[in-house]
Amino acid sequence: MRWLILFLLTPIAALAQDLQGNDTASNWRVTHYETYGVWNSICDEREEYGALKQRCYIRRAEVFSLRPKFGAQFIFITPAPDGVEIEFGIEPGTLFRPSGFRIDGKDGAVWRTRRPGCLTGLSCTFDGVGADEIVEAMLKGEAYRFEFRDRHGQAQDLTWPLQEFSAAWADFQQQAQARSLLTSQ
């Protein structure tokens, strides 16, 4: 998990998997990188078995605890066959409060999840209508709020501002469409 977080926090893909799946220096070349507040809109490419592979994504990663009790959380928004896929990377052993995984607006929560996997540090991925609802909430909301106990038992309260998300979203859509990576948006 630590190597994944290092990759997520690096503007160029210096640490990533090679074509055999090994955690080695990668041959991904960044072709687009813009920062909008805490949000990054990134595209990169590499040759895979004689063909050009391109990808674009929005990313936010936060290391909330350094060594020796390392802890981090991230979100990736990537193109998917039915729009976009949203993946939250949460440390195994994390326990969220029942209403502690949400997007807040001026008048309270505009979106929240109560999925057991999301609230307990297991798989937390949304696609289709679920991903569309999250993007809509991100465009309207003011901030993500994450209130939880990390895998070391420490209370955490993270806030990810959404004021710059709409600009990151527009950039991501433009870049992904220019590379024919988005099929419906």
PDB file of C-alpha atoms in Angstrom:
ATOM      1  CA  MET A   1       0.000   0.000   0.000  1.00  0.00           C
ATOM      2  CA  ARG A   2       2.856   2.389   0.767  1.00  0.00           C
ATOM      3  CA  TRP A   3       4.280   2.032  -2.758  1.00  0.00           C
ATOM      4  CA  LEU A   4       0.853   2.724  -4.213  1.00  0.00           C
ATOM      5  CA  ILE A   5       0.512   5.896  -2.143  1.00  0.00           C
ATOM      6  CA  LEU A   6       3.978   7.038  -3.226  1.00  0.00           C
ATOM      7  CA  PHE A   7       2.872   6.574  -6.835  1.00  0.00           C
ATOM      8  CA  LEU A   8      -0.287   8.534  -6.183  1.00  0.00           C
ATOM      9  CA  LEU A   9       1.597  11.454  -4.680  1.00  0.00           C
ATOM     10  CA  THR A  10       4.164  11.662  -7.487  1.00  0.00           C
ATOM     11  CA  PRO A  11       3.324  13.971 -10.410  1.00  0.00           C
ATOM     12  CA  ILE A  12       5.268  11.755 -12.767  1.00  0.00           C
ATOM     13  CA  ALA A  13       4.877   8.023 -12.641  1.00  0.00           C
ATOM     14  CA  ALA A  14       8.344   7.272 -11.278  1.00  0.00           C
ATOM     15  CA  LEU A  15       7.072   4.326  -9.257  1.00  0.00           C
ATOM     16  CA  ALA A  16       4.541   2.030 -10.918  1.00  0.00           C
ATOM     17  CA  GLN A  17       4.130  -1.469 -12.187  1.00  0.00           C
ATOM     18  CA  ASP A  18       5.875  -2.671 -15.294  1.00  0.00           C
ATOM     19  CA  LEU A  19       4.133  -4.769 -17.956  1.00  0.00           C
ATOM     20  CA  GLN A  20       4.780  -7.926 -15.942  1.00  0.00           C
ATOM     21  CA  GLY A  21       3.088  -6.469 -12.849  1.00  0.00           C
ATOM     22  CA  ASN A  22       6.292  -5.912 -10.888  1.00  0.00           C
ATOM     23  CA  ASP A  23       6.646  -2.816  -8.705  1.00  0.00           C
ATOM     24  CA  THR A  24       9.513  -1.275 -10.648  1.00  0.00           C
ATOM     25  CA  ALA A  25      10.267   2.003 -12.339  1.00  0.00           C
ATOM     26  CA  SER A  26       7.598   2.543 -14.947  1.00  0.00           C
ATOM     27  CA  ASN A  27       7.652   3.648 -18.535  1.00  0.00           C
ATOM     28  CA  TRP A  28       4.494   5.768 -18.285  1.00  0.00           C
ATOM     29  CA  ARG A  29       5.045   9.219 -19.786  1.00  0.00           C
ATOM     30  CA  VAL A  30       2.959  12.069 -18.401  1.00  0.00           C
ATOM     31  CA  THR A  31       1.309  13.937 -21.272  1.00  0.00           C
ATOM     32  CA  HIS A  32      -0.937  16.207 -19.207  1.00  0.00           C
ATOM     33  CA  TYR A  33      -0.818  17.323 -15.574  1.00  0.00           C
ATOM     34  CA  GLU A  34      -2.900  20.119 -14.041  1.00  0.00           C
ATOM     35  CA  THR A  35      -3.594  20.897 -10.401  1.00  0.00           C
ATOM     36  CA  TYR A  36      -6.869  22.431  -9.233  1.00  0.00           C
ATOM     37  CA  GLY A  37      -6.679  22.994  -5.503  1.00  0.00           C
ATOM     38  CA  VAL A  38      -6.248  19.503  -4.016  1.00  0.00           C
ATOM     39  CA  TRP A  39      -7.380  17.801  -7.260  1.00  0.00           C
ATOM     40  CA  ASN A  40      -5.047  16.585 -10.017  1.00  0.00           C
ATOM     41  CA  SER A  41      -6.122  15.966 -13.623  1.00  0.00           C
ATOM     42  CA  ILE A  42      -3.549  13.674 -15.226  1.00  0.00           C
ATOM     43  CA  CYS A  43      -3.057  11.831 -18.504  1.00  0.00           C
ATOM     44  CA  ASP A  44      -0.171   9.559 -19.372  1.00  0.00           C
ATOM     45  CA  GLU A  45       0.771   6.954 -21.939  1.00  0.00           C
ATOM     46  CA  ARG A  46       3.116   4.087 -22.683  1.00  0.00           C
ATOM     47  CA  GLU A  47       3.749   1.426 -25.290  1.00  0.00           C
ATOM     48  CA  GLU A  48       2.215  -1.945 -24.400  1.00  0.00           C
ATOM     49  CA  TYR A  49       3.057  -4.835 -26.679  1.00  0.00           C
ATOM     50  CA  GLY A  50       3.455  -2.580 -29.702  1.00  0.00           C
ATOM     51  CA  ALA A  51       0.367  -0.436 -29.124  1.00  0.00           C
ATOM     52  CA  LEU A  52       0.005   2.953 -27.456  1.00  0.00           C
ATOM     53  CA  LYS A  53      -1.946   2.765 -24.176  1.00  0.00           C
ATOM     54  CA  GLN A  54      -3.336   6.051 -22.856  1.00  0.00           C
ATOM     55  CA  ARG A  55      -5.132   6.844 -19.625  1.00  0.00           C
ATOM     56  CA  CYS A  56      -6.559   9.924 -17.902  1.00  0.00           C
ATOM     57  CA  TYR A  57      -7.768  10.320 -14.337  1.00  0.00           C
ATOM     58  CA  ILE A  58      -8.586  12.706 -11.529  1.00  0.00           C
ATOM     59  CA  ARG A  59      -6.684  11.982  -8.365  1.00  0.00           C
ATOM     60  CA  ARG A  60      -6.609  13.146  -4.761  1.00  0.00           C
ATOM     61  CA  ALA A  61      -4.337  11.470  -2.251  1.00  0.00           C
ATOM     62  CA  GLU A  62      -3.696  12.383   1.359  1.00  0.00           C
ATOM     63  CA  VAL A  63      -1.152  10.915   3.725  1.00  0.00           C
ATOM     64  CA  PHE A  64      -2.726  11.576   7.107  1.00  0.00           C
ATOM     65  CA  SER A  65      -0.169   9.777   9.253  1.00  0.00           C
ATOM     66  CA  LEU A  66       3.555   9.338   8.688  1.00  0.00           C
ATOM     67  CA  ARG A  67       5.809   6.521   9.838  1.00  0.00           C
ATOM     68  CA  PRO A  68       5.817   4.523  11.961  1.00  0.00           C
ATOM     69  CA  LYS A  69       1.989   4.518  11.877  1.00  0.00           C
ATOM     70  CA  PHE A  70       1.612   5.260   8.171  1.00  0.00           C
ATOM     71  CA  GLY A  71      -1.878   5.957   6.874  1.00  0.00           C
ATOM     72  CA  ALA A  72      -3.247   7.366   3.616  1.00  0.00           C
ATOM     73  CA  GLN A  73      -6.417   7.625   1.596  1.00  0.00           C
ATOM     74  CA  PHE A  74      -7.036   8.364  -2.075  1.00  0.00           C
ATOM     75  CA  ILE A  75      -9.671   8.715  -4.749  1.00  0.00           C
ATOM     76  CA  PHE A  76      -9.284   7.944  -8.461  1.00  0.00           C
ATOM     77  CA  ILE A  77     -11.851   8.909 -11.086  1.00  0.00           C
ATOM     78  CA  THR A  78     -11.213   7.083 -14.349  1.00  0.00           C
ATOM     79  CA  PRO A  79     -13.077   6.514 -17.627  1.00  0.00           C
ATOM     80  CA  ALA A  80     -15.291   3.421 -17.674  1.00  0.00           C
ATOM     81  CA  PRO A  81     -17.517   1.799 -20.314  1.00  0.00           C
ATOM     82  CA  ASP A  82     -20.634   3.426 -18.813  1.00  0.00           C
ATOM     83  CA  GLY A  83     -19.158   6.832 -17.855  1.00  0.00           C
ATOM     84  CA  VAL A  84     -16.637   6.913 -15.041  1.00  0.00           C
ATOM     85  CA  GLU A  85     -15.478   4.697 -12.208  1.00  0.00           C
ATOM     86  CA  ILE A  86     -14.665   6.111  -8.786  1.00  0.00           C
ATOM     87  CA  GLU A  87     -12.346   4.181  -6.518  1.00  0.00           C
ATOM     88  CA  PHE A  88     -11.571   5.121  -2.946  1.00  0.00           C
ATOM     89  CA  GLY A  89      -8.361   3.684  -1.553  1.00  0.00           C
ATOM     90  CA  ILE A  90      -8.766   3.157   2.147  1.00  0.00           C
ATOM     91  CA  GLU A  91      -6.362   1.425   4.505  1.00  0.00           C
ATOM     92  CA  PRO A  92      -7.538  -2.038   5.625  1.00  0.00           C
ATOM     93  CA  GLY A  93      -8.710  -1.860   9.222  1.00  0.00           C
ATOM     94  CA  THR A  94     -10.145   1.648   8.861  1.00  0.00           C
ATOM     95  CA  LEU A  95     -13.521   2.096  10.592  1.00  0.00           C
ATOM     96  CA  PHE A  96     -15.714   5.042   9.573  1.00  0.00           C
ATOM     97  CA  ARG A  97     -18.446   6.523  11.723  1.00  0.00           C
ATOM     98  CA  PRO A  98     -21.919   5.656  10.341  1.00  0.00           C
ATOM     99  CA  SER A  99     -22.213   9.124   8.748  1.00  0.00           C
ATOM    100  CA  GLY A 100     -18.477   9.745   8.459  1.00  0.00           C
ATOM    101  CA  PHE A 101     -18.010   9.124   4.723  1.00  0.00           C
ATOM    102  CA  ARG A 102     -19.868  11.934   3.013  1.00  0.00           C
ATOM    103  CA  ILE A 103     -19.965  15.046   0.877  1.00  0.00           C
ATOM    104  CA  ASP A 104     -21.207  18.121   2.721  1.00  0.00           C
ATOM    105  CA  GLY A 105     -22.961  21.121   1.206  1.00  0.00           C
ATOM    106  CA  LYS A 106     -24.141  24.373   2.758  1.00  0.00           C
ATOM    107  CA  ASP A 107     -27.099  22.657   4.411  1.00  0.00           C
ATOM    108  CA  GLY A 108     -25.492  19.381   5.481  1.00  0.00           C
ATOM    109  CA  ALA A 109     -24.768  16.105   3.708  1.00  0.00           C
ATOM    110  CA  VAL A 110     -25.565  15.963  -0.028  1.00  0.00           C
ATOM    111  CA  TRP A 111     -24.178  12.431  -0.416  1.00  0.00           C
ATOM    112  CA  ARG A 112     -22.993   9.677   1.898  1.00  0.00           C
ATOM    113  CA  THR A 113     -22.209   6.015   1.696  1.00  0.00           C
ATOM    114  CA  ARG A 114     -23.095   3.304   4.118  1.00  0.00           C
ATOM    115  CA  ARG A 115     -21.548   0.518   2.036  1.00  0.00           C
ATOM    116  CA  PRO A 116     -19.897  -1.888   4.460  1.00  0.00           C
ATOM    117  CA  GLY A 117     -16.765  -2.210   2.277  1.00  0.00           C
ATOM    118  CA  CYS A 118     -16.270   1.537   2.204  1.00  0.00           C
ATOM    119  CA  LEU A 119     -16.811   1.955   5.936  1.00  0.00           C
ATOM    120  CA  THR A 120     -14.416  -0.832   6.936  1.00  0.00           C
ATOM    121  CA  GLY A 121     -11.449  -0.290   4.618  1.00  0.00           C
ATOM    122  CA  LEU A 122     -12.380  -2.980   2.118  1.00  0.00           C
ATOM    123  CA  SER A 123     -13.287  -2.475  -1.549  1.00  0.00           C
ATOM    124  CA  CYS A 124     -14.933   0.897  -2.233  1.00  0.00           C
ATOM    125  CA  THR A 125     -15.603   1.390  -5.951  1.00  0.00           C
ATOM    126  CA  PHE A 126     -18.566   3.025  -7.685  1.00  0.00           C
ATOM    127  CA  ASP A 127     -19.525   2.948 -11.352  1.00  0.00           C
ATOM    128  CA  GLY A 128     -22.586   3.614 -13.498  1.00  0.00           C
ATOM    129  CA  VAL A 129     -25.376   5.514 -11.758  1.00  0.00           C
ATOM    130  CA  GLY A 130     -23.551   5.344  -8.406  1.00  0.00           C
ATOM    131  CA  ALA A 131     -20.502   7.120  -9.845  1.00  0.00           C
ATOM    132  CA  ASP A 132     -22.724   9.679 -11.600  1.00  0.00           C
ATOM    133  CA  GLU A 133     -24.408  10.505  -8.278  1.00  0.00           C
ATOM    134  CA  ILE A 134     -21.045  11.051  -6.604  1.00  0.00           C
ATOM    135  CA  VAL A 135     -19.771  13.340  -9.386  1.00  0.00           C
ATOM    136  CA  GLU A 136     -23.003  15.355  -9.234  1.00  0.00           C
ATOM    137  CA  ALA A 137     -22.620  15.689  -5.453  1.00  0.00           C
ATOM    138  CA  MET A 138     -18.963  16.682  -5.849  1.00  0.00           C
ATOM    139  CA  LEU A 139     -19.940  19.409  -8.331  1.00  0.00           C
ATOM    140  CA  LYS A 140     -22.608  20.768  -5.946  1.00  0.00           C
ATOM    141  CA  GLY A 141     -20.982  20.077  -2.581  1.00  0.00           C
ATOM    142  CA  GLU A 142     -18.446  22.010  -0.567  1.00  0.00           C
ATOM    143  CA  ALA A 143     -16.231  19.261   0.871  1.00  0.00           C
ATOM    144  CA  TYR A 144     -15.685  15.570   1.427  1.00  0.00           C
ATOM    145  CA  ARG A 145     -15.695  14.678   5.120  1.00  0.00           C
ATOM    146  CA  PHE A 146     -14.066  11.518   6.360  1.00  0.00           C
ATOM    147  CA  GLU A 147     -14.416  10.786  10.077  1.00  0.00           C
ATOM    148  CA  PHE A 148     -12.884   7.488  11.108  1.00  0.00           C
ATOM    149  CA  ARG A 149     -10.500   5.495  13.246  1.00  0.00           C
ATOM    150  CA  ASP A 150      -7.469   4.456  11.257  1.00  0.00           C
ATOM    151  CA  ARG A 151      -5.972   0.985  11.352  1.00  0.00           C
ATOM    152  CA  HIS A 152      -3.805   2.082  14.311  1.00  0.00           C
ATOM    153  CA  GLY A 153      -6.855   3.150  16.344  1.00  0.00           C
ATOM    154  CA  GLN A 154      -6.197   6.901  15.939  1.00  0.00           C
ATOM    155  CA  ALA A 155      -9.185   9.193  15.361  1.00  0.00           C
ATOM    156  CA  GLN A 156      -8.983  10.994  12.003  1.00  0.00           C
ATOM    157  CA  ASP A 157     -11.082  13.785  10.505  1.00  0.00           C
ATOM    158  CA  LEU A 158     -10.188  14.667   6.906  1.00  0.00           C
ATOM    159  CA  THR A 159     -11.739  17.431   4.816  1.00  0.00           C
ATOM    160  CA  TRP A 160     -11.177  17.582   1.058  1.00  0.00           C
ATOM    161  CA  PRO A 161     -12.453  20.895  -0.358  1.00  0.00           C
ATOM    162  CA  LEU A 162     -14.496  20.673  -3.566  1.00  0.00           C
ATOM    163  CA  GLN A 163     -14.350  24.314  -4.702  1.00  0.00           C
ATOM    164  CA  GLU A 164     -11.830  23.516  -7.466  1.00  0.00           C
ATOM    165  CA  PHE A 165     -13.301  20.136  -8.412  1.00  0.00           C
ATOM    166  CA  SER A 166     -15.494  21.492 -11.230  1.00  0.00           C
ATOM    167  CA  ALA A 167     -12.410  22.874 -13.018  1.00  0.00           C
ATOM    168  CA  ALA A 168     -10.593  19.527 -12.573  1.00  0.00           C
ATOM    169  CA  TRP A 169     -13.690  17.690 -13.842  1.00  0.00           C
ATOM    170  CA  ALA A 170     -13.930  19.896 -16.955  1.00  0.00           C
ATOM    171  CA  ASP A 171     -10.216  19.434 -17.666  1.00  0.00           C
ATOM    172  CA  PHE A 172     -10.428  15.660 -17.172  1.00  0.00           C
ATOM    173  CA  GLN A 173     -13.416  15.400 -19.515  1.00  0.00           C
ATOM    174  CA  GLN A 174     -11.715  17.501 -22.196  1.00  0.00           C
ATOM    175  CA  GLN A 175      -8.444  15.555 -21.994  1.00  0.00           C
ATOM    176  CA  ALA A 176     -10.102  12.119 -21.865  1.00  0.00           C
ATOM    177  CA  GLN A 177     -12.432  12.937 -24.773  1.00  0.00           C
ATOM    178  CA  ALA A 178      -9.482  14.224 -26.847  1.00  0.00           C
ATOM    179  CA  ARG A 179      -7.924  10.761 -26.384  1.00  0.00           C
ATOM    180  CA  SER A 180     -11.231   8.925 -27.042  1.00  0.00           C
ATOM    181  CA  LEU A 181     -11.222   7.505 -23.505  1.00  0.00           C
ATOM    182  CA  LEU A 182     -14.712   8.656 -22.448  1.00  0.00           C
ATOM    183  CA  THR A 183     -17.607   6.942 -24.165  1.00  0.00           C
ATOM    184  CA  SER A 184     -20.513   8.730 -22.488  1.00  0.00           C
ATOM    185  CA  GLN A 185     -20.433  12.053 -20.664  1.00  0.00           C
TER     186      GLN A 185
END
